[in-house]
Amino acid sequence: MKTITEQNLRALVDALISDGKRVVGPRVAGTMTLYEPLTGGAELALGELPRRSAKETFLPLCETILTYEQGKEAVHLGDVDPVRLPETVLIGARPCDVAAAPVLDAVFSWDYRDEFFLERRRKTTIIGLACTGGDDACFCTAMGLSPADSTGSDLFLTPLKGGSFRCDAITDKGTALLAAHAGLFADGTGEPLPLAEPALGALDLEKIRAWLDGHFEDPLWEEIAARCAGCGACAFLCPACHCFDIVDEGGTAKGARRKSWDACGFGKFTNHASGHNPRDVQPQRYRNRIMHKFKYYVDKFDQRLCTGCGRCIRACPVGIDIAAVLEEINDK
Amino acid sequence: MCDHKNIYLPQLATIEAIIDETPDIRTFRLVFQDEAVRDTFSFRAGQFAEYSAFGAGESTFCIASAPTRAGSIECCFRAVGRVTEALRQLEVGDTVGVRGPYGNSFPIEEFFGKNLVFVAGGIALPPLRTLIWQCLDWREKFGEITIVYGARTEADLVYKRELEEWEQRSDVLLVKTVDPGGNGSTWDGKVGFVPNVLEEAAPAAANSIALVCGPPIMIKFTLPVLERLGFADEAIYTTLENRMKCGIGKCGRCNVGNVYVCKDGPVFTAAQVKAMPQEF
Ligand SMILES: Cc1cc2nc3c(=O)[nH]c(=O)nc-3n(C[C@H](O)[C@H](O)[C@H](O)COP(=O)(O)OP(=O)(O)OC[C@H]3O[C@@H](n4cnc5c(N)ncnc54)[C@H](O)[C@@H]3O)c2cc1C
Ligand code: SF4
Ligand code: SF4
Ligand code: FES
């Protein structure tokens, strides 16, 4: 078994950076911890669950998909080749963040392949970290995951008593990274720190899906979502939400076409040009959020768009709690 | 264009002709600038594309010309917002972006040997016009062809010159109508709402397919009429026009339940539409 000390983990970050790789990891940013590009191993802050998810590593908030230059005579398009994207290592990512990446592979590789996402995925090596510090909004276990789940990780770190980490190579990418920096790892053992203990018990996910199947119309939607502000915070913080908009920025003469996050909770998301809006009140939009995560995506790709990270619960300004909603459906 | 790594990159096309259909509806005839694309671009009636006015963005329109008429494609759009206004500012010789073709299409082979009843309202003639011309180009493969087309007023009818052409053909029955009050002194068509005029025209349902496009309200009142005339839900086709962005099943915008209109549609039978959650 391989282990690595905290000091060597920071040295690993430095080594990866000096190899020319982009390294993204939890880092203290003002009053919070966020997954951000690191400038050195000293910045790595593994104590807290980052406020935003790690999906930005693969699906940036906003990214250029082409540029245009328009003269009187002709239009020149600048192709943005996804292949130019840098090799990246995502380090210290929690299981609830990491598990969302393979889930998103399904939609981005289905039929038309979105290489902006897929190339980033291919070029990213993920070093996951077993979670020892959850809070009462966490419910990964109810989603069939666990604080020690290595789903999606290439290399997986388990914190040990005394401050070092056990390292398990999960994929070839992980093995390669281990081999490339073999000097920083040691053979050894240790006793794992106690894992986080999500409060919510098991949910019957099949039952929830079956209930959703038959309750497109139900008073529940009105009860839960009448107070939803449609702020979109839940979607933006979610590691699995992937809806986006495509907009041109710049003038008519010159600019860039960009893909940027969007949310089905926004009032104009489905607005037609005629003024007709298929989801014109908030409960319909919240229903779509739940249906998409726990039914439509399951129907289509046999996966759920939720890993139980609890971020949407912590952030919701009106206290809407997705875990409580699932629990309520589960108990019906 | 699908084998390109960047699936969001459009092809460039030159506006070869502009036809003003109504005060706010315009047709573009577009020719791809890349010769290879011009030669190989193909699509099926019912498919759509994403058209861009660079600087404003992309907008979804059906491809309104017939697949049987190569060399150029046409779209027909109403100026209602940001992108469509920007498109309207363009002139002959200017460049637009075209990404597509996307979506499913009318299963035309299944219509061989059958009578066709086209029912359209207002700006919704374009998605049927592509099929109408294809069927007219393959005229011997079909039985009777009836077209019921209406708009609020005479001025709101699109493809007026083609309506005249269809009217003059002996192998097409065109019934054109305007809403009550929408007729001028020289109007030689019917006066009445599309569903009522359809009921009066009473096309036979036996061995017939109905193809219906129009605003949701028109479709809502047309389906019961077709039912009374004896059309089965499986013999009625329509298109859904949900808001779209990517057009290729990624952006998560166009779903009706677990149906992605951009991938599974936009063409559906009335039976399929009735089976969906009523959220469109
Ligand atoms: C499969 C399919 C096929 C289609 N085929 C056709 C076709 O053949 N022809 C056609 O004309 N259309 C067609 N449509 C509809 C077409 O896509 C829309 O009309 C078009 O995208 C509108 O784009 P826009 O950018 O001009 O409008 P937007 O700028 O997005 O505006 C849409 C509407 O919202 C309003 N609006 C915009 N911003 C605001 C704001 N901030 N606050 C309040 N209101 C606002 C606008 O006034 C407008 O009424 C089709 C749609 C689909 C899905
Ligand atoms: S829905 Fe909420 S709890 Fe589930 S993954 Fe998204 S942010 Fe986390
Ligand atoms: S965070 Fe809460 S208020 Fe905001 S959109 Fe989500 S559920 Fe609605
Ligand atoms: S338009 Fe993007 S998913 Fe259908």
XYZ file of C-alpha atoms and ligand atoms in Angstrom:
685
model
C 0.000 0.000 0.000
C 1.159 3.524 -0.807
C 0.946 6.498 1.510
C 1.861 10.134 1.208
C 2.527 12.682 3.895
C 0.726 16.009 3.889
C 4.022 17.729 3.193
C 4.662 15.510 0.178
C 1.104 16.056 -1.035
C 1.870 19.764 -1.166
C 5.178 18.953 -2.862
C 3.196 16.911 -5.388
C 1.130 19.986 -6.235
C 4.335 21.973 -6.739
C 5.817 19.230 -8.894
C 2.700 19.006 -11.068
C 2.690 22.766 -11.534
C 6.322 22.796 -12.506
C 5.529 20.013 -15.005
C 3.259 22.584 -16.675
C -0.003 21.130 -15.477
C -2.980 23.109 -14.290
C -3.726 22.017 -10.732
C -7.161 22.697 -9.290
C -7.900 22.110 -5.639
C -9.628 23.502 -2.566
C -8.144 26.817 -1.573
C -9.135 29.514 0.883
C -10.669 32.381 -1.046
C -11.757 35.206 1.230
C -14.177 33.784 3.775
C -14.778 30.519 1.969
C -13.044 27.553 0.468
C -13.394 27.101 -3.297
C -11.965 24.745 -5.904
C -9.630 27.011 -7.793
C -6.413 26.765 -9.792
C -3.553 26.554 -7.301
C -0.309 28.449 -7.614
C 1.467 26.181 -5.147
C 1.043 23.296 -2.746
C 0.931 25.653 0.215
C -2.514 26.804 -0.922
C -4.115 23.384 -0.664
C -6.845 23.604 2.021
C -8.398 20.223 2.666
C -10.355 21.012 5.811
C -13.670 22.250 4.486
C -16.085 21.168 1.796
C -15.634 23.835 -0.887
C -18.655 26.108 -1.252
C -18.979 25.575 -4.985
C -18.670 22.214 -6.677
C -15.718 20.957 -8.686
C -17.680 20.814 -11.964
C -16.050 24.046 -13.121
C -12.958 21.970 -13.831
C -14.849 20.359 -16.739
C -17.699 22.752 -17.345
C -16.526 26.299 -16.791
C -19.081 28.876 -15.762
C -18.475 30.515 -19.084
C -16.320 29.408 -22.005
C -15.643 30.623 -25.500
C -16.752 28.216 -28.220
C -15.869 30.413 -31.183
C -14.830 33.915 -32.107
C -16.101 35.979 -34.988
C -14.941 38.974 -36.897
C -17.396 40.541 -39.243
C -16.561 43.014 -41.979
C -18.663 44.356 -44.795
C -17.360 41.646 -47.114
C -17.068 38.520 -45.027
C -17.280 36.864 -41.649
C -14.218 35.160 -40.203
C -14.802 32.511 -37.596
C -12.136 31.535 -35.117
C -12.513 27.923 -34.150
C -11.771 27.088 -30.555
C -10.185 23.698 -30.692
C -10.910 21.822 -27.470
C -7.636 19.962 -27.938
C -5.723 23.067 -26.846
C -7.035 22.673 -23.284
C -4.321 22.151 -20.663
C -3.557 18.930 -18.828
C -5.161 19.276 -15.425
C -5.017 17.580 -12.063
C -8.006 18.034 -9.783
C -6.741 17.318 -6.290
C -8.516 16.887 -2.990
C -11.983 16.641 -4.496
C -14.738 15.168 -2.333
C -16.506 11.978 -3.442
C -19.779 13.889 -3.908
C -18.080 16.161 -6.456
C -16.074 13.489 -8.205
C -18.987 11.095 -8.633
C -20.836 13.695 -10.688
C -18.196 13.732 -13.441
C -18.945 10.287 -14.924
C -22.649 11.083 -14.645
C -22.151 14.150 -16.820
C -20.112 12.147 -19.333
C -23.394 10.550 -20.367
C -25.102 13.693 -21.601
C -22.011 15.238 -23.157
C -21.061 12.120 -25.108
C -24.556 11.120 -26.131
C -24.910 11.264 -29.927
C -23.173 14.598 -30.580
C -19.967 14.733 -28.590
C -19.279 17.952 -26.728
C -15.495 17.917 -26.795
C -15.284 21.039 -24.656
C -16.469 18.909 -21.761
C -15.067 15.574 -22.896
C -11.598 16.830 -23.730
C -11.373 18.465 -20.316
C -12.462 15.186 -18.766
C -9.871 13.266 -20.765
C -7.146 15.694 -19.805
C -7.987 15.729 -16.120
C -6.631 13.344 -13.549
C -8.781 13.333 -10.449
C -7.298 12.799 -7.012
C -10.297 12.201 -4.776
C -10.291 12.565 -1.026
C -12.333 10.497 1.443
C -14.561 12.816 3.390
C -14.048 13.101 7.139
C -15.938 16.323 7.715
C -19.554 16.418 6.616
C -22.385 18.476 8.014
C -26.097 17.960 8.473
C -26.885 18.861 4.861
C -24.814 15.958 3.508
C -26.673 12.900 2.221
C -24.308 11.104 -0.160
C -25.113 7.771 1.475
C -28.801 8.211 0.684
C -27.781 8.597 -2.963
C -25.980 5.276 -2.933
C -22.510 6.795 -2.536
C -20.346 7.088 0.558
C -17.762 9.444 2.074
C -15.154 6.930 0.943
C -16.557 6.358 -2.538
C -13.893 6.452 -5.216
C -16.352 6.572 -8.153
C -14.846 8.880 -10.750
C -11.458 9.226 -9.024
C -8.222 8.176 -10.691
C -6.284 8.223 -7.470
C -7.983 8.155 -4.101
C -6.681 9.578 -0.837
C -7.853 8.409 2.567
C -6.797 10.587 5.524
C -4.944 8.586 8.164
C -4.431 9.292 11.842
C -1.232 11.254 12.195
C -1.777 13.388 9.097
C -0.709 11.307 6.130
C -2.902 9.757 3.431
C -3.384 6.320 2.042
C -3.279 6.378 -1.795
C -5.185 3.958 -3.957
C -4.730 4.028 -7.716
C -8.166 3.464 -9.202
C -7.478 3.886 -12.910
C -4.523 3.779 -15.280
C -4.339 7.543 -15.083
C -3.936 7.261 -11.326
C -1.300 4.573 -11.640
C 0.601 6.717 -14.121
C 0.530 9.719 -11.809
C 1.726 7.595 -8.909
C 4.539 6.197 -11.022
C 5.578 9.590 -12.333
C 5.994 10.952 -8.823
C 6.960 7.731 -7.081
C 9.541 9.498 -4.906
C 6.847 11.383 -3.010
C 4.970 8.234 -2.004
C 6.031 5.617 0.506
C 5.056 2.063 1.293
C 3.216 1.854 4.572
C -0.020 1.516 6.456
C -1.997 3.507 8.965
C -5.341 3.828 10.628
C -7.948 5.807 8.681
C -9.615 8.780 10.333
C -13.326 8.281 11.002
C -15.433 9.109 7.965
C -18.161 11.726 7.848
C -21.565 10.412 8.849
C -24.336 11.827 6.718
C -27.489 12.167 8.811
C -30.086 11.020 6.293
C -30.680 7.288 6.204
C -31.145 5.202 3.095
C -33.687 6.243 0.469
C -35.496 3.928 -1.894
C -34.447 5.610 -5.126
C -36.471 3.266 -7.327
C -39.568 4.035 -5.309
C -38.908 7.764 -5.639
C -38.567 7.428 -9.373
C -41.768 5.402 -9.599
C -43.617 8.025 -7.558
C -42.335 10.807 -9.809
C -43.473 8.814 -12.811
C -47.054 8.946 -11.650
C -47.155 12.381 -10.002
C -46.405 14.978 -12.608
C -49.481 16.692 -11.256
C -49.385 16.709 -7.476
C -50.087 19.289 -4.750
C -46.555 18.620 -3.462
C -45.019 20.815 -6.145
C -47.065 23.800 -5.118
C -46.392 23.161 -1.411
C -42.620 23.004 -1.827
C -41.934 25.480 -4.528
C -44.386 28.307 -4.090
C -41.670 30.069 -2.110
C -38.788 29.250 -4.469
C -37.226 32.531 -5.537
C -35.951 31.144 -8.819
C -32.495 32.457 -7.959
C -30.707 29.503 -9.539
C -28.224 29.184 -6.664
C -29.069 25.491 -6.287
C -28.267 24.757 -9.919
C -25.105 26.828 -10.034
C -23.657 25.154 -6.934
C -24.668 21.653 -7.967
C -21.904 19.336 -9.219
C -24.386 17.620 -11.569
C -26.503 20.431 -13.038
C -25.337 20.996 -16.590
C -27.854 23.221 -18.401
C -26.310 26.016 -20.400
C -27.038 28.960 -22.606
C -25.185 30.080 -25.726
C -24.634 33.815 -26.122
C -22.652 36.186 -28.301
C -20.563 38.683 -26.387
C -18.955 41.659 -28.005
C -20.286 43.807 -30.792
C -21.451 43.023 -34.272
C -17.974 43.627 -35.652
C -16.030 41.340 -33.368
C -16.651 39.104 -30.411
C -16.976 35.634 -29.000
C -19.743 33.096 -28.767
C -19.825 31.637 -25.300
C -21.445 28.785 -23.494
C -22.494 29.682 -19.964
C -24.349 28.027 -17.101
C -28.072 28.370 -17.030
C -30.781 27.035 -14.722
C -34.235 25.611 -15.281
C -35.313 27.549 -12.187
C -35.019 30.826 -14.082
C -38.359 32.222 -15.214
C -37.373 32.807 -18.851
C -35.599 29.490 -19.334
C -38.354 28.033 -21.516
C -40.061 31.243 -22.619
C -41.167 31.132 -26.262
C -40.865 34.103 -28.570
C -44.664 34.206 -28.737
C -44.730 34.948 -25.012
C -46.078 31.476 -24.273
C -44.100 29.805 -21.480
C -44.569 26.066 -20.892
C -43.253 26.383 -17.334
C -44.569 29.763 -16.375
C -44.785 29.406 -12.610
C -42.093 28.444 -10.105
C -43.588 25.132 -8.895
C -43.473 23.839 -12.492
C -39.834 24.819 -12.701
C -38.951 23.182 -9.386
C -40.813 20.072 -10.499
C -38.658 19.992 -13.618
C -35.553 20.242 -11.453
C -36.539 17.228 -9.380
C -37.900 15.275 -12.361
C -34.753 15.888 -14.394
C -32.495 14.704 -11.577
C -34.422 11.710 -10.341
C -36.497 10.558 -13.294
C -35.721 11.963 -16.777
C -31.962 11.507 -16.508
C -32.462 8.065 -14.980
C -34.821 7.096 -17.800
C -32.355 8.276 -20.391
C -28.957 7.461 -18.966
C -29.663 5.216 -15.978
C -27.944 7.670 -13.641
C -29.080 10.360 -11.212
C -28.134 14.013 -11.390
C -27.540 14.241 -7.649
C -24.741 12.982 -5.442
C -26.092 14.236 -2.134
C -23.471 16.945 -1.635
C -26.017 19.146 0.114
C -24.821 22.379 -1.458
C -28.250 23.355 -2.722
C -29.604 22.905 0.801
C -26.940 25.074 2.408
C -27.333 27.830 -0.149
C -31.059 28.096 -0.719
C -32.183 31.521 0.486
C -35.683 30.272 1.287
C -34.668 27.022 2.946
C -35.834 24.533 0.335
C -34.235 21.207 1.261
C -33.943 18.666 -1.539
C -33.133 15.871 0.912
C -36.320 16.594 2.837
C -38.264 16.555 -0.443
C -36.812 13.157 -1.304
C -37.527 11.901 2.181
C -41.118 13.074 1.928
C -41.580 11.279 -1.400
C -39.823 8.215 -0.020
C -42.273 8.091 2.886
C -45.384 8.370 0.708
C -19.968 18.953 -40.225
C -20.713 16.495 -37.426
C -17.228 14.992 -37.456
C -15.767 18.353 -36.466
C -14.506 18.497 -32.900
C -16.360 21.707 -32.148
C -20.014 20.777 -32.533
C -21.078 24.375 -31.960
C -19.217 25.767 -34.958
C -21.642 26.816 -37.699
C -21.116 26.778 -41.443
C -21.131 30.159 -43.133
C -23.800 30.892 -45.706
C -24.460 33.873 -47.929
C -27.906 35.409 -48.162
C -28.697 34.997 -51.833
C -32.216 36.375 -51.760
C -34.561 38.017 -49.299
C -38.311 37.878 -49.717
C -40.587 39.902 -47.507
C -43.533 37.654 -46.798
C -45.412 39.990 -44.473
C -44.438 43.187 -42.650
C -42.558 41.153 -40.028
C -41.881 37.788 -41.680
C -38.986 37.331 -44.017
C -37.584 34.489 -46.110
C -33.841 34.041 -46.662
C -32.408 31.927 -49.430
C -28.982 30.810 -48.226
C -26.020 29.378 -50.089
C -23.196 27.730 -48.164
C -19.865 29.434 -48.731
C -17.880 26.222 -48.507
C -18.274 24.415 -51.817
C -17.944 20.971 -50.258
C -20.746 21.744 -47.829
C -22.886 23.106 -50.656
C -22.487 19.816 -52.496
C -22.996 17.493 -49.568
C -25.485 19.240 -47.292
C -28.622 17.184 -47.073
C -31.600 17.108 -44.756
C -35.076 15.673 -44.398
C -38.348 17.587 -44.342
C -39.181 18.571 -40.772
C -35.616 19.122 -39.590
C -34.435 22.443 -38.185
C -31.195 24.376 -37.929
C -29.609 26.991 -35.676
C -29.088 30.218 -37.619
C -26.739 32.887 -36.331
C -26.480 36.601 -36.696
C -22.979 37.071 -35.320
C -23.045 39.475 -32.422
C -26.655 38.677 -31.558
C -26.629 34.895 -31.247
C -28.456 31.886 -32.612
C -32.090 31.190 -33.309
C -33.958 28.016 -34.195
C -35.961 27.786 -37.446
C -37.082 24.872 -39.518
C -35.515 24.421 -42.927
C -38.366 25.646 -45.065
C -37.169 24.645 -48.522
C -37.662 21.174 -49.974
C -34.943 18.509 -49.602
C -35.557 17.743 -53.262
C -34.254 21.186 -54.284
C -30.517 21.266 -53.716
C -28.099 24.172 -54.072
C -29.554 26.428 -51.430
C -31.727 26.252 -48.339
C -34.428 28.586 -47.166
C -35.690 29.703 -43.822
C -38.591 31.928 -43.003
C -38.723 33.801 -39.733
C -40.747 36.332 -37.841
C -38.796 39.157 -36.225
C -39.740 38.937 -32.565
C -36.619 39.498 -30.516
C -32.909 39.959 -30.327
C -31.592 37.426 -32.833
C -34.463 37.600 -35.281
C -34.236 41.417 -35.309
C -30.518 41.201 -36.008
C -31.151 38.724 -38.822
C -33.695 41.097 -40.259
C -31.090 43.861 -40.431
C -28.999 41.746 -42.823
C -28.965 42.302 -46.567
C -28.436 40.231 -49.684
C -24.763 39.228 -49.803
C -24.371 39.239 -46.022
C -23.281 36.182 -44.070
C -25.200 34.101 -41.550
C -24.145 30.989 -39.634
C -26.026 27.733 -40.063
C -25.662 24.773 -37.714
C -27.590 21.616 -38.515
C -29.644 19.903 -39.792
C -30.977 18.687 -36.463
C -33.926 16.757 -35.130
C -36.136 14.076 -36.572
C -38.288 14.488 -39.658
C -41.573 13.568 -41.271
C -41.460 9.859 -42.185
C -42.309 10.599 -45.804
C -41.833 7.023 -46.989
C -44.705 5.998 -44.729
C -46.945 8.471 -46.543
C -46.476 6.907 -49.996
C -49.809 5.938 -51.528
C -51.781 8.024 -49.043
C -53.836 11.197 -49.227
C -52.236 14.132 -47.451
C -54.064 16.883 -45.609
C -51.845 19.820 -44.634
C -53.266 22.202 -42.030
C -51.259 25.316 -41.155
C -51.786 28.624 -39.410
C -49.841 31.872 -39.779
C -46.040 31.614 -39.576
C -46.319 27.820 -39.199
C -46.526 27.132 -42.911
C -42.699 26.875 -43.352
C -42.301 23.493 -41.565
C -45.017 22.066 -43.807
C -43.939 23.880 -46.937
C -40.711 21.856 -47.050
C -42.792 18.677 -47.100
C -45.418 20.082 -49.453
C -42.813 20.822 -52.115
C -41.125 17.484 -51.637
C -44.485 15.767 -52.101
C -45.268 17.874 -55.154
C -41.862 16.990 -56.602
C -42.760 13.330 -56.043
C -46.399 13.882 -56.918
C -47.139 10.410 -58.319
C -46.306 8.784 -54.960
C -49.287 10.325 -53.177
C -53.067 10.385 -53.462
C -55.049 13.579 -53.035
C -53.230 16.569 -51.568
C -55.289 19.094 -49.617
C -53.807 22.216 -48.039
C -55.811 24.240 -45.535
C -53.923 27.384 -44.664
C -55.061 30.411 -42.729
C -53.781 33.526 -41.032
C -55.259 36.341 -39.024
C -55.433 38.680 -42.003
C -54.668 38.544 -45.695
C -51.449 40.441 -45.048
C -50.268 37.766 -42.594
C -50.292 34.925 -45.149
C -46.795 33.771 -46.032
C -45.642 32.404 -49.417
C -48.429 34.258 -51.234
C -46.930 33.563 -54.660
C -46.812 29.852 -53.906
C -50.370 29.849 -52.648
C -51.340 31.142 -56.088
C -49.336 28.411 -57.756
C -50.933 25.706 -55.621
C -54.355 27.180 -56.258
C -53.834 26.857 -59.981
C -52.664 23.265 -59.904
C -55.294 20.655 -60.658
C -53.530 18.061 -58.474
C -53.741 20.138 -55.260
C -56.744 21.451 -53.382
C -55.815 24.661 -51.568
C -58.278 26.098 -49.098
C -57.041 29.458 -47.843
C -58.743 31.414 -45.151
C -58.410 34.470 -42.952
C -59.922 35.090 -39.531
C -63.221 36.974 -39.539
C -62.443 40.638 -40.092
C -59.067 39.870 -41.649
C -60.368 39.940 -45.217
C -59.929 42.861 -47.600
C -62.328 43.748 -50.407
C -60.466 41.652 -52.975
C -60.095 38.512 -50.811
C -61.132 35.439 -52.773
C -60.609 32.811 -50.068
C -62.632 31.699 -47.087
C -63.337 33.722 -43.987
C -63.169 31.715 -40.783
C -60.812 30.075 -38.294
C -58.660 27.238 -39.590
C -60.346 24.454 -37.571
C -63.830 25.495 -38.749
C -62.737 25.797 -42.347
C -61.077 22.393 -42.114
C -64.271 20.855 -40.781
C -66.242 22.393 -43.621
C -63.738 21.158 -46.218
C -64.110 17.709 -44.605
C -61.204 15.843 -46.235
C -61.729 12.075 -46.137
C -59.861 10.342 -43.342
C -59.652 6.967 -45.022
C -56.066 6.239 -46.111
C -55.109 9.828 -45.180
C -52.414 11.521 -43.133
C -52.966 14.934 -41.526
C -50.021 17.272 -40.984
C -50.778 20.130 -38.626
C -48.601 23.114 -37.717
C -49.666 26.278 -36.032
C -49.855 28.169 -32.801
C -50.754 25.965 -29.795
C -54.288 27.358 -29.721
C -54.912 26.409 -33.347
C -53.572 22.904 -32.793
C -55.741 22.552 -29.720
C -58.898 23.273 -31.734
C -57.802 21.402 -34.860
C -57.168 18.016 -33.247
C -60.828 17.460 -32.178
C -61.964 18.384 -35.700
C -59.628 15.804 -37.218
C -60.922 13.299 -34.699
C -64.510 14.003 -35.771
C -63.466 13.587 -39.388
C -62.189 10.141 -38.464
C -58.403 10.664 -38.289
C -56.630 8.407 -35.794
C -54.036 10.057 -33.499
C -51.353 7.969 -35.202
C -52.297 9.495 -38.572
C -51.855 13.073 -37.358
C -48.410 14.692 -37.334
C -47.395 17.986 -35.791
C -44.237 19.772 -34.656
C -43.399 21.123 -31.203
C -41.467 24.364 -31.006
C -39.918 24.448 -27.578
C -37.306 26.993 -26.795
C -33.926 25.619 -27.882
C -30.289 26.580 -27.551
C -27.963 23.719 -28.433
C -30.353 21.811 -30.685
C -28.437 18.593 -29.975
C -29.550 17.299 -26.596
C -26.994 18.949 -24.330
C -28.246 22.230 -22.928
C -31.273 20.768 -21.165
C -33.721 23.390 -22.339
C -36.218 21.799 -24.675
C -37.524 18.842 -22.702
C -41.153 17.886 -22.329
C -40.930 15.224 -19.665
C -38.142 12.925 -20.766
C -38.642 13.791 -24.409
C -35.962 16.081 -25.818
C -37.756 18.025 -28.546
C -34.449 18.786 -30.286
C -33.503 15.108 -30.534
C -36.719 13.103 -30.330
C -38.658 15.788 -32.251
C -39.631 18.316 -33.442
C -42.014 16.032 -35.407
C -44.456 13.993 -33.309
C -47.734 12.215 -33.937
C -50.790 13.415 -32.039
C -50.655 10.087 -30.194
C -47.126 10.887 -28.973
C -48.056 14.430 -27.994
C -51.030 13.191 -25.982
C -48.794 10.750 -24.103
C -46.450 13.534 -22.950
C -46.852 15.499 -19.746
C -48.864 18.556 -20.721
C -45.994 20.993 -20.435
C -45.383 22.498 -23.859
C -37.969 23.498 -33.949
C -38.303 24.970 -34.050
C -38.595 25.509 -35.278
C -38.897 26.867 -35.397
N -39.145 27.363 -36.631
C -39.383 28.673 -36.780
C -39.553 29.220 -38.075
O -39.501 28.525 -39.087
N -39.779 30.558 -38.164
C -39.850 31.361 -37.041
O -40.055 32.562 -37.190
N -39.669 30.874 -35.805
C -39.441 29.548 -35.644
N -39.231 29.058 -34.383
C -39.275 30.005 -33.240
C -37.964 30.767 -33.154
O -36.970 29.900 -32.688
C -38.063 31.989 -32.225
O -39.018 32.858 -32.703
C -36.745 32.735 -32.155
O -35.730 31.916 -31.609
C -36.814 33.990 -31.347
O -35.491 34.426 -31.144
P -35.085 35.873 -30.783
O -33.697 35.851 -30.296
O -35.379 36.813 -31.892
O -36.069 36.218 -29.616
P -35.666 36.633 -28.157
O -34.815 37.860 -28.168
O -35.179 35.488 -27.429
O -37.098 37.057 -27.660
C -38.164 36.133 -27.523
C -39.357 36.867 -26.983
O -39.118 37.307 -25.670
C -39.224 38.690 -25.613
N -38.152 39.160 -24.771
C -36.836 39.160 -25.062
N -36.125 39.655 -24.026
C -37.020 39.968 -23.064
C -36.915 40.519 -21.749
N -35.724 40.819 -21.197
N -38.045 40.714 -21.045
C -39.243 40.404 -21.583
N -39.399 39.871 -22.823
C -38.303 39.661 -23.544
C -39.113 39.208 -26.997
O -39.807 40.411 -27.160
C -39.723 38.093 -27.767
O -41.131 38.209 -27.790
C -38.929 27.714 -34.245
C -38.628 27.169 -33.012
C -38.317 25.809 -32.897
C -37.962 25.252 -31.565
S -29.054 18.430 -6.173
Fe -28.209 19.469 -4.371
S -27.493 17.811 -3.052
Fe -27.822 16.906 -5.088
S -25.786 17.054 -6.041
Fe -26.929 18.900 -6.649
S -26.337 20.463 -5.115
Fe -25.718 18.448 -4.306
S -31.672 27.926 -4.345
Fe -33.751 27.718 -3.470
S -34.818 29.658 -4.075
Fe -32.971 29.473 -5.381
S -33.762 28.431 -7.238
Fe -32.932 26.812 -5.869
S -34.727 26.086 -4.697
Fe -35.312 28.079 -5.629
S -32.079 22.413 -27.341
Fe -30.478 21.877 -25.961
S -31.208 20.020 -25.136
Fe -32.672 20.429 -26.719
